Coordinates of C-alpha atoms in Angstrom, one line a residue:
P1 CA -0.1 0.2 0.0
D2 CA 1.0 3.7 -0.6
L3 CA -0.3 4.5 2.9
L4 CA -1.6 2.8 6.2
V5 CA -4.3 4.3 8.3
V6 CA -4.1 2.4 11.5
C7 CA -6.8 2.4 14.6
N8 CA -5.8 0.5 17.2
H9 CA -5.2 -3.0 15.1
K10 CA -3.0 -4.8 17.5
G11 CA -1.8 -7.4 14.9
V12 CA -0.6 -4.8 12.5
Q13 CA 0.8 -3.0 15.3
R14 CA 3.0 -6.2 16.1
A15 CA 3.7 -6.9 12.4
L16 CA 5.1 -3.6 11.5
P17 CA 8.4 -3.3 13.5
W18 CA 9.3 -6.7 12.2
L19 CA 8.6 -5.4 8.8
A20 CA 10.8 -2.5 9.2
R21 CA 13.6 -4.6 10.6
L22 CA 13.1 -6.4 7.2
G23 CA 13.8 -3.2 5.3
L24 CA 10.0 -2.6 4.6
K25 CA 8.6 0.6 5.9
I26 CA 5.1 1.7 4.8
P27 CA 4.1 5.2 5.4
M28 CA 1.5 5.4 8.3
V29 CA -1.0 7.6 9.9
L30 CA -2.4 6.2 13.2
T31 CA -5.5 7.6 14.9
L32 CA -5.6 8.3 18.7
H33 CA -9.2 8.9 20.4
E34 CA -8.0 9.9 24.0
H35 CA -5.3 11.9 25.6
Y36 CA -4.7 9.7 28.7
E37 CA -1.3 8.1 29.1
R38 CA -3.1 4.8 29.7
H39 CA -4.3 5.1 26.4
L40 CA -1.4 6.4 24.6
R41 CA 1.1 3.9 25.8
K42 CA -0.5 1.4 23.6
Y43 CA 1.2 2.8 20.5
R44 CA 4.9 3.2 22.0
G45 CA 5.8 -0.1 19.8
V46 CA 5.2 1.6 16.6
R47 CA 5.7 5.3 17.6
N48 CA 8.9 5.7 15.6
L49 CA 7.1 4.3 12.3
V50 CA 4.5 6.7 12.5
N51 CA 4.5 9.6 10.2
R52 CA 1.5 11.5 11.2
W53 CA -1.1 11.3 14.2
I54 CA -4.5 12.0 13.6
C55 CA -6.0 13.1 16.9
T56 CA -9.9 13.3 17.7
Y57 CA -9.4 16.7 19.6
D58 CA -6.3 18.7 20.5
F59 CA -4.0 16.8 22.8
T60 CA -0.8 17.4 20.7
A61 CA 1.2 18.0 24.0
A62 CA 0.3 14.5 25.4
V63 CA 1.3 12.8 22.2
R64 CA 4.4 14.9 22.3
E65 CA 5.1 13.9 26.0
H66 CA 4.3 10.1 25.5
L67 CA 4.8 9.2 21.7
S68 CA 6.9 11.3 19.2
P69 CA 7.4 14.6 17.7
A70 CA 5.5 13.4 14.3
P71 CA 3.0 16.0 13.0
C72 CA -0.5 15.9 14.5
S73 CA -3.8 16.7 12.4
I74 CA -6.7 17.3 14.6
I75 CA -9.9 15.9 12.9
H76 CA -13.3 15.5 14.9
P77 CA -15.2 12.4 14.2
L78 CA -18.1 14.6 13.2
Y79 CA -20.4 13.9 10.0
P80 CA -23.2 15.9 8.4
R81 CA -26.6 14.9 10.1
P82 CA -30.0 15.8 8.9
E83 CA -31.2 18.8 10.9
V84 CA -33.6 17.8 13.8
P85 CA -36.0 20.5 14.9
A86 CA -36.3 20.8 18.8
A87 CA -39.0 18.6 20.5
T88 CA -42.1 20.9 21.1
P89 CA -43.8 20.7 24.5
E90 CA -46.8 18.7 22.9
E91 CA -44.0 16.3 21.5
R92 CA -42.8 15.9 25.0
Q93 CA -45.7 15.0 26.4
A94 CA -46.5 12.7 23.7
A95 CA -43.2 10.8 24.3
R96 CA -43.8 10.5 27.9
Q97 CA -47.2 8.9 27.5
Q98 CA -45.9 6.4 24.9
L99 CA -43.0 5.6 27.4
G100 CA -45.1 5.5 30.7
L101 CA -43.7 8.6 32.0
P102 CA -45.7 11.3 33.8
T103 CA -46.4 14.4 31.4
T104 CA -45.5 16.9 34.0
G105 CA -42.8 17.3 36.4
I106 CA -39.0 16.7 35.8
V107 CA -37.7 13.8 33.7
L108 CA -34.1 13.0 33.5
G109 CA -31.8 10.2 32.4
Y110 CA -29.3 8.6 30.2
V111 CA -30.1 6.9 26.4
G112 CA -27.3 4.8 25.0
Q113 CA -25.2 1.7 25.7
V114 CA -25.4 0.9 29.5
D115 CA -22.1 -0.6 30.5
G116 CA -19.6 -0.3 33.2
R117 CA -17.7 2.4 31.7
K118 CA -20.8 4.4 31.3
D119 CA -21.3 4.2 35.2
P120 CA -24.9 4.6 35.3
A121 CA -25.1 4.4 39.3
G122 CA -23.9 8.2 38.8
V123 CA -26.8 9.1 37.0
V124 CA -29.0 7.6 40.0
T125 CA -27.0 9.5 42.5
F126 CA -27.3 12.7 40.5
A127 CA -31.3 12.3 40.6
E128 CA -31.5 11.5 44.0
A129 CA -29.6 14.6 45.0
L130 CA -32.0 16.4 42.7
G131 CA -35.0 15.3 44.5
D132 CA -38.4 15.3 43.1
V133 CA -37.9 13.7 39.6
H134 CA -38.3 10.7 37.5
L135 CA -35.5 8.9 35.9
L136 CA -35.4 7.3 32.6
F137 CA -32.7 4.6 31.3
A138 CA -33.0 3.4 27.4
G139 CA -30.4 1.4 25.8
R140 CA -28.7 -2.1 25.6
E141 CA -27.6 -3.1 29.3
E142 CA -24.4 -5.1 29.7
A143 CA -25.4 -8.0 32.0
G144 CA -23.1 -7.1 35.1
T145 CA -24.0 -3.5 34.8
A146 CA -27.6 -4.1 34.7
A147 CA -27.3 -6.5 37.7
A148 CA -25.3 -3.8 39.6
L149 CA -27.9 -1.0 38.7
D150 CA -30.9 -3.4 40.0
Q151 CA -29.2 -3.5 43.3
R152 CA -28.6 0.3 43.3
L153 CA -32.0 1.1 42.4
A154 CA -33.4 -1.4 44.9
A155 CA -32.2 0.7 47.7
S156 CA -33.0 4.0 46.2
P157 CA -35.8 6.3 47.1
L158 CA -36.4 6.8 43.0
R159 CA -36.9 2.8 42.6
D160 CA -40.6 3.5 41.8
R161 CA -40.1 6.5 39.8
T162 CA -37.7 5.0 37.3
V163 CA -38.3 3.4 33.8
R164 CA -35.8 1.2 32.2
L165 CA -36.6 0.6 28.6
G166 CA -33.8 -1.5 27.2
P167 CA -32.9 -1.7 23.6
Q168 CA -35.1 0.2 21.5
A169 CA -35.2 0.3 17.8
D170 CA -36.0 4.1 18.0
L171 CA -34.5 6.0 20.4
R172 CA -36.0 9.3 19.4
P173 CA -39.0 9.1 21.8
A174 CA -36.6 8.7 24.6
F175 CA -34.6 11.5 24.0
T176 CA -37.7 13.5 23.4
A177 CA -39.1 12.8 27.0
L178 CA -36.2 14.2 28.7
D179 CA -35.7 17.6 30.5
L180 CA -32.2 16.7 31.1
Y181 CA -29.8 14.3 29.4
V182 CA -27.3 13.1 32.3
M183 CA -24.0 11.4 31.4
T184 CA -21.3 9.9 34.2
S185 CA -19.0 8.1 32.1
R186 CA -15.7 7.2 33.4
N187 CA -14.1 7.9 30.1
E188 CA -15.1 8.7 26.6
G189 CA -13.4 9.7 23.4
F190 CA -13.9 13.1 21.5
F191 CA -17.6 13.7 21.9
P192 CA -20.2 11.1 22.2
I193 CA -22.9 11.2 19.5
A194 CA -25.5 10.7 22.4
L195 CA -24.8 14.2 23.4
I196 CA -25.6 15.4 19.9
E197 CA -28.4 13.6 19.5
A198 CA -29.9 14.9 22.9
M199 CA -28.8 18.6 22.3
E200 CA -30.4 18.5 18.8
R201 CA -33.7 17.8 20.1
G202 CA -33.4 20.6 22.4
V203 CA -32.4 18.7 25.4
P204 CA -29.5 20.3 27.8
V205 CA -26.9 17.9 28.9
L206 CA -24.9 17.2 32.1
A207 CA -21.6 15.3 31.4
P208 CA -18.2 15.1 32.8
T209 CA -14.8 16.7 31.4
V210 CA -13.6 13.3 30.1
G211 CA -12.2 12.8 26.7
G212 CA -13.0 15.8 24.4
I213 CA -16.2 16.6 25.9
G214 CA -14.6 19.5 27.9
T215 CA -13.1 21.1 25.0
Q216 CA -16.4 21.3 23.0
L217 CA -19.4 21.7 25.4
R218 CA -19.8 25.1 26.6
D219 CA -20.8 25.2 30.3
G220 CA -24.0 26.9 30.9
D221 CA -24.8 27.1 27.3
G222 CA -27.2 24.2 26.7
G223 CA -24.9 22.1 28.7
F224 CA -23.4 21.8 31.8
L225 CA -19.7 20.3 32.9
I226 CA -18.6 18.4 35.8
K227 CA -14.8 18.7 36.3
K228 CA -13.2 15.1 36.2
P229 CA -9.6 15.0 35.4
D230 CA -8.8 11.0 35.3
D231 CA -10.5 8.2 33.2
R232 CA -10.6 5.4 35.8
R233 CA -13.0 6.3 38.7
S234 CA -16.4 7.1 39.0
V235 CA -17.6 10.7 39.3
P236 CA -17.5 11.4 43.0
A237 CA -20.7 11.8 44.8
P238 CA -19.9 15.3 46.3
L239 CA -19.5 16.7 42.6
L240 CA -22.7 15.0 41.4
E241 CA -24.6 16.5 44.5
A242 CA -23.0 20.0 43.7
A243 CA -24.2 19.9 40.1
A244 CA -27.8 18.9 41.3
A245 CA -27.4 21.9 43.8
R246 CA -26.6 23.9 40.8
L247 CA -29.0 22.8 38.2
G248 CA -32.0 22.2 40.6
P249 CA -33.0 25.9 40.5
L250 CA -32.2 26.4 37.1
M251 CA -34.5 23.4 36.2
T252 CA -37.7 24.6 38.1
Y253 CA -37.5 28.1 36.6
A254 CA -39.5 27.5 33.4
P255 CA -38.4 30.4 31.2
G256 CA -34.7 29.9 31.9
W257 CA -34.8 26.3 31.2
E258 CA -36.5 26.8 27.9
A259 CA -33.9 29.0 27.0
Q260 CA -31.2 26.4 27.9
R261 CA -33.3 24.2 25.5
A262 CA -33.0 26.6 22.9
K263 CA -29.3 26.9 23.2
A264 CA -28.9 23.2 23.3
H265 CA -30.7 23.0 20.1
A266 CA -28.7 25.4 18.4
Y267 CA -25.1 24.2 19.3
G268 CA -26.5 20.4 18.9
T269 CA -27.3 21.3 15.4
A270 CA -24.2 23.7 14.5
L271 CA -21.7 21.1 15.7
T272 CA -22.0 18.8 12.8
R273 CA -23.5 21.5 10.1
D274 CA -20.3 23.2 8.7
Y275 CA -17.6 20.5 9.9
D276 CA -16.0 18.6 7.0
A277 CA -14.1 16.0 8.4
A278 CA -13.5 14.3 5.1
A279 CA -11.7 17.4 3.8
K280 CA -9.5 17.6 6.8
F281 CA -8.6 13.9 6.2
R282 CA -7.8 14.5 2.8
E283 CA -5.6 17.6 3.9
A284 CA -3.5 15.0 6.2
V285 CA -3.0 12.3 3.9
A286 CA -2.2 14.5 0.8
E287 CA 1.5 14.0 0.4
W288 CA 1.4 10.3 0.3
L289 CA -1.7 10.2 -2.4

């Protein structure tokens, strides 16, 4: 090949140093998704064979520290999406009725893959701190995480106020029903697509500053951030409780929260509208092709 584009392929990464010893060195760009040292060290075996790094957000300093001085291209994994109108109050009520949720009051929750890395227990802790709310989970649940969530909810005052839908062919009603999308992941890559799906429907989001989330989400502008510097531990309960204390008064003031909905929709739709990842990729590999 004229060029290898590698994305965490262990077999290729093991083979390339041996090929280089045999005199075969193929130009290579390698994609990196997270800035944590634990993630970057996986590529040390090929770091001197990489001609260009493609980072999904700007963590060039970490690449320089842990890998090599090869050029870095910052290419967000964002792709054009059909523009989605913000959900109307009538659509929110209809979605709640469809899903067995109350048509009044605050509904918050998480929509997407439910596994240990997503740490759904943190969503429960935040909801408990917020108080008089209903909680929604939608998406495929990994077995071990589902069992832990069963146990967590069994001891929660929200156990009878929680709806768990499991896998859904169409997740739009679940997003539409929410007043707030809550993510408490231990770690993430650039910017989870679920955050975009929530915001483009006019649902404000709460998320930790893991991966590239903190580089994109503007705190208080349709989204709210929990500062979390590591990629291993759960979001500490005091941080979740502080977020609940901050958001509780905002969510109960209807005009202010409607303004946050409008900001979320504007940001969620604008994020992908004018971003041309393909053009940036062509530019990154132009010297070889």
